[in-house]
């Protein structure tokens, strides 16, 4: 069985789509596009499609990942075009590669986030960021399925800044100021999300945006601990395939 790793984006109104609805949309798109997906064995077979590191409902993303098992070799570029053409606008397939070694989820060590705060004050935001980064720990509480849970939101944050040179009127409402936060957060358990960091900013500096934030995941992947930069998690698959250790598939998608 060949495995294909897919990077896709979740944009616009589709950011309000739940993970379950996205999986249904992907399964329908796989059927419509004629991809020879493999199925599990047993009484109730299901398509071999797995998801890694999905964002919460209401959050946009440029770096979501899934893996599809297929019953015969397929050309990744054709799978990309076929799947993208069968998904609704806002779920956009950006890249497909043949899986080689290791697990995809193991490569997703951290995420880079863009958080836009319409109507917030820039000076207060910069002060809050400085206080958050100076703190040894910032304990926040979030309601989970098992009840309230307290954890440190500071330790997982590798970078947090108000980028210089950004448009301070980049909000959706014309003429309204917009604070932009950029952060790189390590994947830990429990997961530290951008809203947890915003809670931490409120606790350390009483900084709270007047309206809900507009959150987008820009990237997720292997982490360079020395620089805080993220690599493309699909690069290893490309390198091995191009290096000749595994030949490229030549068969096309049916349909």
Short mmCIF file of C-alpha atoms in Angstrom, two decimals:
data_model
loop_
_atom_site.label_atom_id
_atom_site.label_comp_id
_atom_site.label_asym_id
_atom_site.label_seq_id
_atom_site.Cartn_x
_atom_site.Cartn_y
_atom_site.Cartn_z
CA UNK A 1 0.00 0.00 0.00
CA UNK A 2 1.35 3.42 -0.98
CA UNK A 3 0.89 6.26 1.50
CA UNK A 4 0.44 9.86 0.38
CA UNK A 5 0.93 12.85 2.67
CA UNK A 6 -1.20 15.89 1.99
CA UNK A 7 -0.82 19.50 3.12
CA UNK A 8 -4.00 21.54 2.87
CA UNK A 9 -5.30 24.94 3.95
CA UNK A 10 -8.44 25.79 5.89
CA UNK A 11 -9.48 29.30 4.85
CA UNK A 12 -12.27 31.85 5.04
CA UNK A 13 -15.62 30.60 6.33
CA UNK A 14 -14.30 27.04 6.33
CA UNK A 15 -12.34 27.85 9.49
CA UNK A 16 -15.62 27.30 11.36
CA UNK A 17 -15.83 23.72 10.07
CA UNK A 18 -15.29 21.03 12.68
CA UNK A 19 -12.69 18.29 12.32
CA UNK A 20 -15.47 15.71 11.84
CA UNK A 21 -17.03 17.71 9.00
CA UNK A 22 -13.63 18.13 7.34
CA UNK A 23 -13.03 14.38 7.47
CA UNK A 24 -16.42 13.80 5.83
CA UNK A 25 -15.63 16.35 3.11
CA UNK A 26 -12.27 14.69 2.45
CA UNK A 27 -13.83 11.21 2.21
CA UNK A 28 -16.44 12.47 -0.27
CA UNK A 29 -13.73 14.23 -2.31
CA UNK A 30 -11.63 11.06 -2.40
CA UNK A 31 -14.60 9.11 -3.75
CA UNK A 32 -15.52 11.76 -6.34
CA UNK A 33 -11.98 12.10 -7.62
CA UNK A 34 -11.50 8.36 -8.13
CA UNK A 35 -8.52 8.01 -5.79
CA UNK A 36 -8.00 4.26 -5.14
CA UNK A 37 -8.13 4.62 -1.36
CA UNK A 38 -7.42 1.56 0.78
CA UNK A 39 -9.90 0.39 3.41
CA UNK A 40 -9.41 -1.18 6.80
CA UNK A 41 -10.36 -4.79 7.41
CA UNK A 42 -13.12 -5.95 9.72
CA UNK A 43 -16.87 -5.75 10.04
CA UNK A 44 -17.08 -2.00 9.32
CA UNK A 45 -14.30 -1.03 6.85
CA UNK A 46 -13.35 2.64 6.69
CA UNK A 47 -11.00 4.51 4.34
CA UNK A 48 -7.39 4.68 5.46
CA UNK A 49 -7.19 8.43 5.93
CA UNK A 50 -5.50 9.80 9.04
CA UNK A 51 -5.14 13.38 10.28
CA UNK A 52 -2.29 15.01 12.21
CA UNK A 53 -2.33 18.11 14.38
CA UNK A 54 -5.68 19.61 13.35
CA UNK A 55 -6.55 23.16 14.46
CA UNK A 56 -9.60 23.86 16.64
CA UNK A 57 -12.90 24.91 15.11
CA UNK A 58 -12.88 28.63 14.31
CA UNK A 59 -9.16 28.76 13.51
CA UNK A 60 -7.79 29.13 9.97
CA UNK A 61 -4.68 27.31 8.82
CA UNK A 62 -2.17 27.19 5.99
CA UNK A 63 -0.59 23.99 7.27
CA UNK A 64 -2.97 21.11 7.95
CA UNK A 65 -1.86 17.55 7.22
CA UNK A 66 -3.42 14.21 6.44
CA UNK A 67 -2.25 10.87 5.09
CA UNK A 68 -4.07 8.66 2.59
CA UNK A 69 -3.37 4.98 1.95
CA UNK A 70 -3.99 3.88 -1.65
CA UNK A 71 -4.17 0.41 -3.18
CA UNK A 72 -1.91 1.10 -6.16
CA UNK A 73 0.87 3.59 -6.96
CA UNK A 74 -0.35 7.10 -7.80
CA UNK A 75 1.42 10.22 -9.00
CA UNK A 76 1.36 12.78 -6.13
CA UNK A 77 0.84 15.75 -8.47
CA UNK A 78 -2.26 14.13 -9.97
CA UNK A 79 -3.61 13.31 -6.54
CA UNK A 80 -3.12 16.95 -5.55
CA UNK A 81 -5.05 18.26 -8.54
CA UNK A 82 -7.81 15.65 -8.29
CA UNK A 83 -8.37 16.11 -4.56
CA UNK A 84 -8.20 19.92 -4.72
CA UNK A 85 -10.77 19.98 -7.53
CA UNK A 86 -13.19 17.86 -5.50
CA UNK A 87 -12.99 19.76 -2.20
CA UNK A 88 -15.10 22.87 -1.48
CA UNK A 89 -13.45 26.32 -1.83
CA UNK A 90 -11.66 27.09 1.42
CA UNK A 91 -10.29 23.58 1.79
CA UNK A 92 -7.37 23.92 -0.59
CA UNK A 93 -4.78 21.20 -1.26
CA UNK A 94 -1.31 22.75 -1.32
CA UNK A 95 1.04 19.80 -1.61
CA UNK A 96 1.11 15.99 -1.89
CA UNK A 97 4.16 13.76 -1.52
CA UNK A 98 4.71 10.03 -1.26
CA UNK A 99 5.36 8.98 2.34
CA UNK A 100 8.78 7.46 2.96
CA UNK A 101 10.15 6.88 6.45
CA UNK A 102 8.83 7.67 9.91
CA UNK A 103 5.50 8.97 11.11
CA UNK A 104 4.13 12.32 10.00
CA UNK A 105 2.80 13.26 13.45
CA UNK A 106 6.28 12.81 14.96
CA UNK A 107 7.61 15.60 12.72
CA UNK A 108 5.03 18.16 13.88
CA UNK A 109 6.95 19.54 16.84
CA UNK A 110 5.73 23.15 16.89
CA UNK A 111 3.40 25.62 15.18
CA UNK A 112 3.75 29.22 14.03
CA UNK A 113 0.65 31.34 14.56
CA UNK A 114 -0.60 34.71 13.32
CA UNK A 115 -3.07 36.28 15.77
CA UNK A 116 -4.89 39.44 14.74
CA UNK A 117 -6.58 41.50 17.44
CA UNK A 118 -8.86 44.14 15.88
CA UNK A 119 -9.32 47.25 17.99
CA UNK A 120 -6.56 46.38 20.47
CA UNK A 121 -3.93 48.89 21.61
CA UNK A 122 -0.40 48.40 20.23
CA UNK A 123 1.46 49.87 23.20
CA UNK A 124 -0.48 47.74 25.69
CA UNK A 125 0.14 44.68 23.57
CA UNK A 126 3.90 45.27 23.43
CA UNK A 127 4.00 45.77 27.22
CA UNK A 128 2.00 42.59 27.80
CA UNK A 129 4.25 40.57 25.49
CA UNK A 130 7.36 41.78 27.33
CA UNK A 131 5.88 40.83 30.71
CA UNK A 132 4.78 37.42 29.46
CA UNK A 133 8.24 36.62 28.09
CA UNK A 134 9.91 37.82 31.30
CA UNK A 135 7.79 35.50 33.47
CA UNK A 136 9.23 32.14 34.52
CA UNK A 137 5.77 30.58 34.36
CA UNK A 138 2.26 31.73 33.49
CA UNK A 139 -0.41 29.42 34.91
CA UNK A 140 -3.67 29.44 32.96
CA UNK A 141 -6.84 27.39 33.28
CA UNK A 142 -8.89 25.87 30.48
CA UNK A 143 -12.06 23.81 30.59
CA UNK A 144 -11.49 20.37 29.08
CA UNK A 145 -13.68 17.31 28.65
CA UNK A 146 -12.44 16.14 32.05
CA UNK A 147 -13.14 19.48 33.71
CA UNK A 148 -10.96 22.53 34.46
CA UNK A 149 -7.21 22.02 33.99
CA UNK A 150 -4.35 24.30 34.99
CA UNK A 151 -1.04 24.34 33.16
CA UNK A 152 1.91 26.60 32.32
CA UNK A 153 1.35 28.51 29.07
CA UNK A 154 4.79 30.16 29.16
CA UNK A 155 7.12 27.17 28.82
CA UNK A 156 5.79 26.08 25.40
CA UNK A 157 6.15 29.56 23.83
CA UNK A 158 9.43 29.77 21.94
CA UNK A 159 8.77 33.13 20.28
CA UNK A 160 6.16 35.83 20.84
CA UNK A 161 6.34 39.25 19.25
CA UNK A 162 4.48 42.18 17.78
CA UNK A 163 6.15 42.23 14.34
CA UNK A 164 7.70 45.50 13.23
CA UNK A 165 6.60 47.06 9.98
CA UNK A 166 3.14 45.48 9.94
CA UNK A 167 0.03 47.39 8.93
CA UNK A 168 -1.62 48.70 12.08
CA UNK A 169 -4.91 49.11 10.25
CA UNK A 170 -5.04 45.56 8.91
CA UNK A 171 -8.35 44.74 10.58
CA UNK A 172 -11.41 43.76 8.57
CA UNK A 173 -13.18 46.97 9.67
CA UNK A 174 -11.79 49.94 7.67
CA UNK A 175 -9.99 52.47 9.82
CA UNK A 176 -9.85 50.20 12.86
CA UNK A 177 -6.49 49.48 14.46
CA UNK A 178 -5.31 45.88 14.53
CA UNK A 179 -2.63 44.41 16.76
CA UNK A 180 -0.82 41.48 15.17
CA UNK A 181 0.92 38.88 17.33
CA UNK A 182 3.26 36.28 15.85
CA UNK A 183 4.14 33.28 17.98
CA UNK A 184 5.90 29.92 17.74
CA UNK A 185 4.56 27.38 20.22
CA UNK A 186 5.98 23.95 20.93
CA UNK A 187 3.57 21.01 20.77
CA UNK A 188 3.24 19.75 24.34
CA UNK A 189 0.67 17.91 26.46
CA UNK A 190 -1.66 19.50 27.28
CA UNK A 191 -1.54 21.54 24.09
CA UNK A 192 -0.89 25.26 24.51
CA UNK A 193 -3.09 27.14 22.04
CA UNK A 194 -3.04 30.80 21.00
CA UNK A 195 -6.08 31.49 23.18
CA UNK A 196 -4.11 30.16 26.18
CA UNK A 197 -1.33 32.66 25.39
CA UNK A 198 -3.92 35.45 25.19
CA UNK A 199 -5.23 34.35 28.59
CA UNK A 200 -1.68 34.58 29.87
CA UNK A 201 -1.30 38.12 28.51
CA UNK A 202 -4.45 39.11 30.37
CA UNK A 203 -3.16 37.59 33.61
CA UNK A 204 0.30 39.19 33.53
CA UNK A 205 -0.65 42.61 32.14
CA UNK A 206 -4.45 42.92 32.10
CA UNK A 207 -4.31 42.97 28.28
CA UNK A 208 -7.55 41.76 26.70
CA UNK A 209 -8.62 42.35 23.07
CA UNK A 210 -12.05 43.99 22.72
CA UNK A 211 -13.28 41.43 20.14
CA UNK A 212 -12.49 37.77 19.43
CA UNK A 213 -9.11 37.23 17.73
CA UNK A 214 -8.57 36.15 14.13
CA UNK A 215 -6.18 33.19 14.39
CA UNK A 216 -4.29 31.50 11.54
CA UNK A 217 -1.73 28.73 11.76
CA UNK A 218 1.02 29.63 9.29
CA UNK A 219 3.16 26.52 9.63
CA UNK A 220 3.83 23.43 11.69
CA UNK A 221 6.73 21.05 11.49
CA UNK A 222 10.15 20.02 12.80
CA UNK A 223 11.70 22.52 15.17
CA UNK A 224 15.20 23.97 15.14
CA UNK A 225 15.56 24.52 18.87
CA UNK A 226 18.51 26.91 18.45
CA UNK A 227 16.71 29.33 16.12
CA UNK A 228 13.03 28.60 16.75
CA UNK A 229 12.48 28.19 13.00
CA UNK A 230 10.20 25.51 11.56
CA UNK A 231 11.07 23.23 8.66
CA UNK A 232 8.66 21.72 6.13
CA UNK A 233 7.62 18.30 7.53
CA UNK A 234 7.35 16.91 3.98
CA UNK A 235 10.95 17.78 3.02
CA UNK A 236 12.33 14.45 4.23
CA UNK A 237 9.90 12.57 2.00
CA UNK A 238 10.94 14.70 -0.99
CA UNK A 239 14.66 14.24 -0.29
CA UNK A 240 14.47 10.46 -0.08
CA UNK A 241 12.30 10.17 -3.18
CA UNK A 242 14.50 12.48 -5.24
CA UNK A 243 17.62 10.75 -4.01
CA UNK A 244 16.62 7.59 -5.83
CA UNK A 245 16.01 5.40 -2.78
CA UNK A 246 12.43 5.10 -3.88
CA UNK A 247 11.31 5.54 -7.45
CA UNK A 248 8.40 7.80 -8.35
CA UNK A 249 5.11 6.14 -9.20
CA UNK A 250 3.97 6.34 -12.76
CA UNK A 251 0.35 5.30 -12.63
CA UNK A 252 -2.42 7.85 -12.75
CA UNK A 253 -5.56 8.34 -10.72
CA UNK A 254 -8.64 6.64 -12.08
CA UNK A 255 -11.49 8.82 -13.32
#
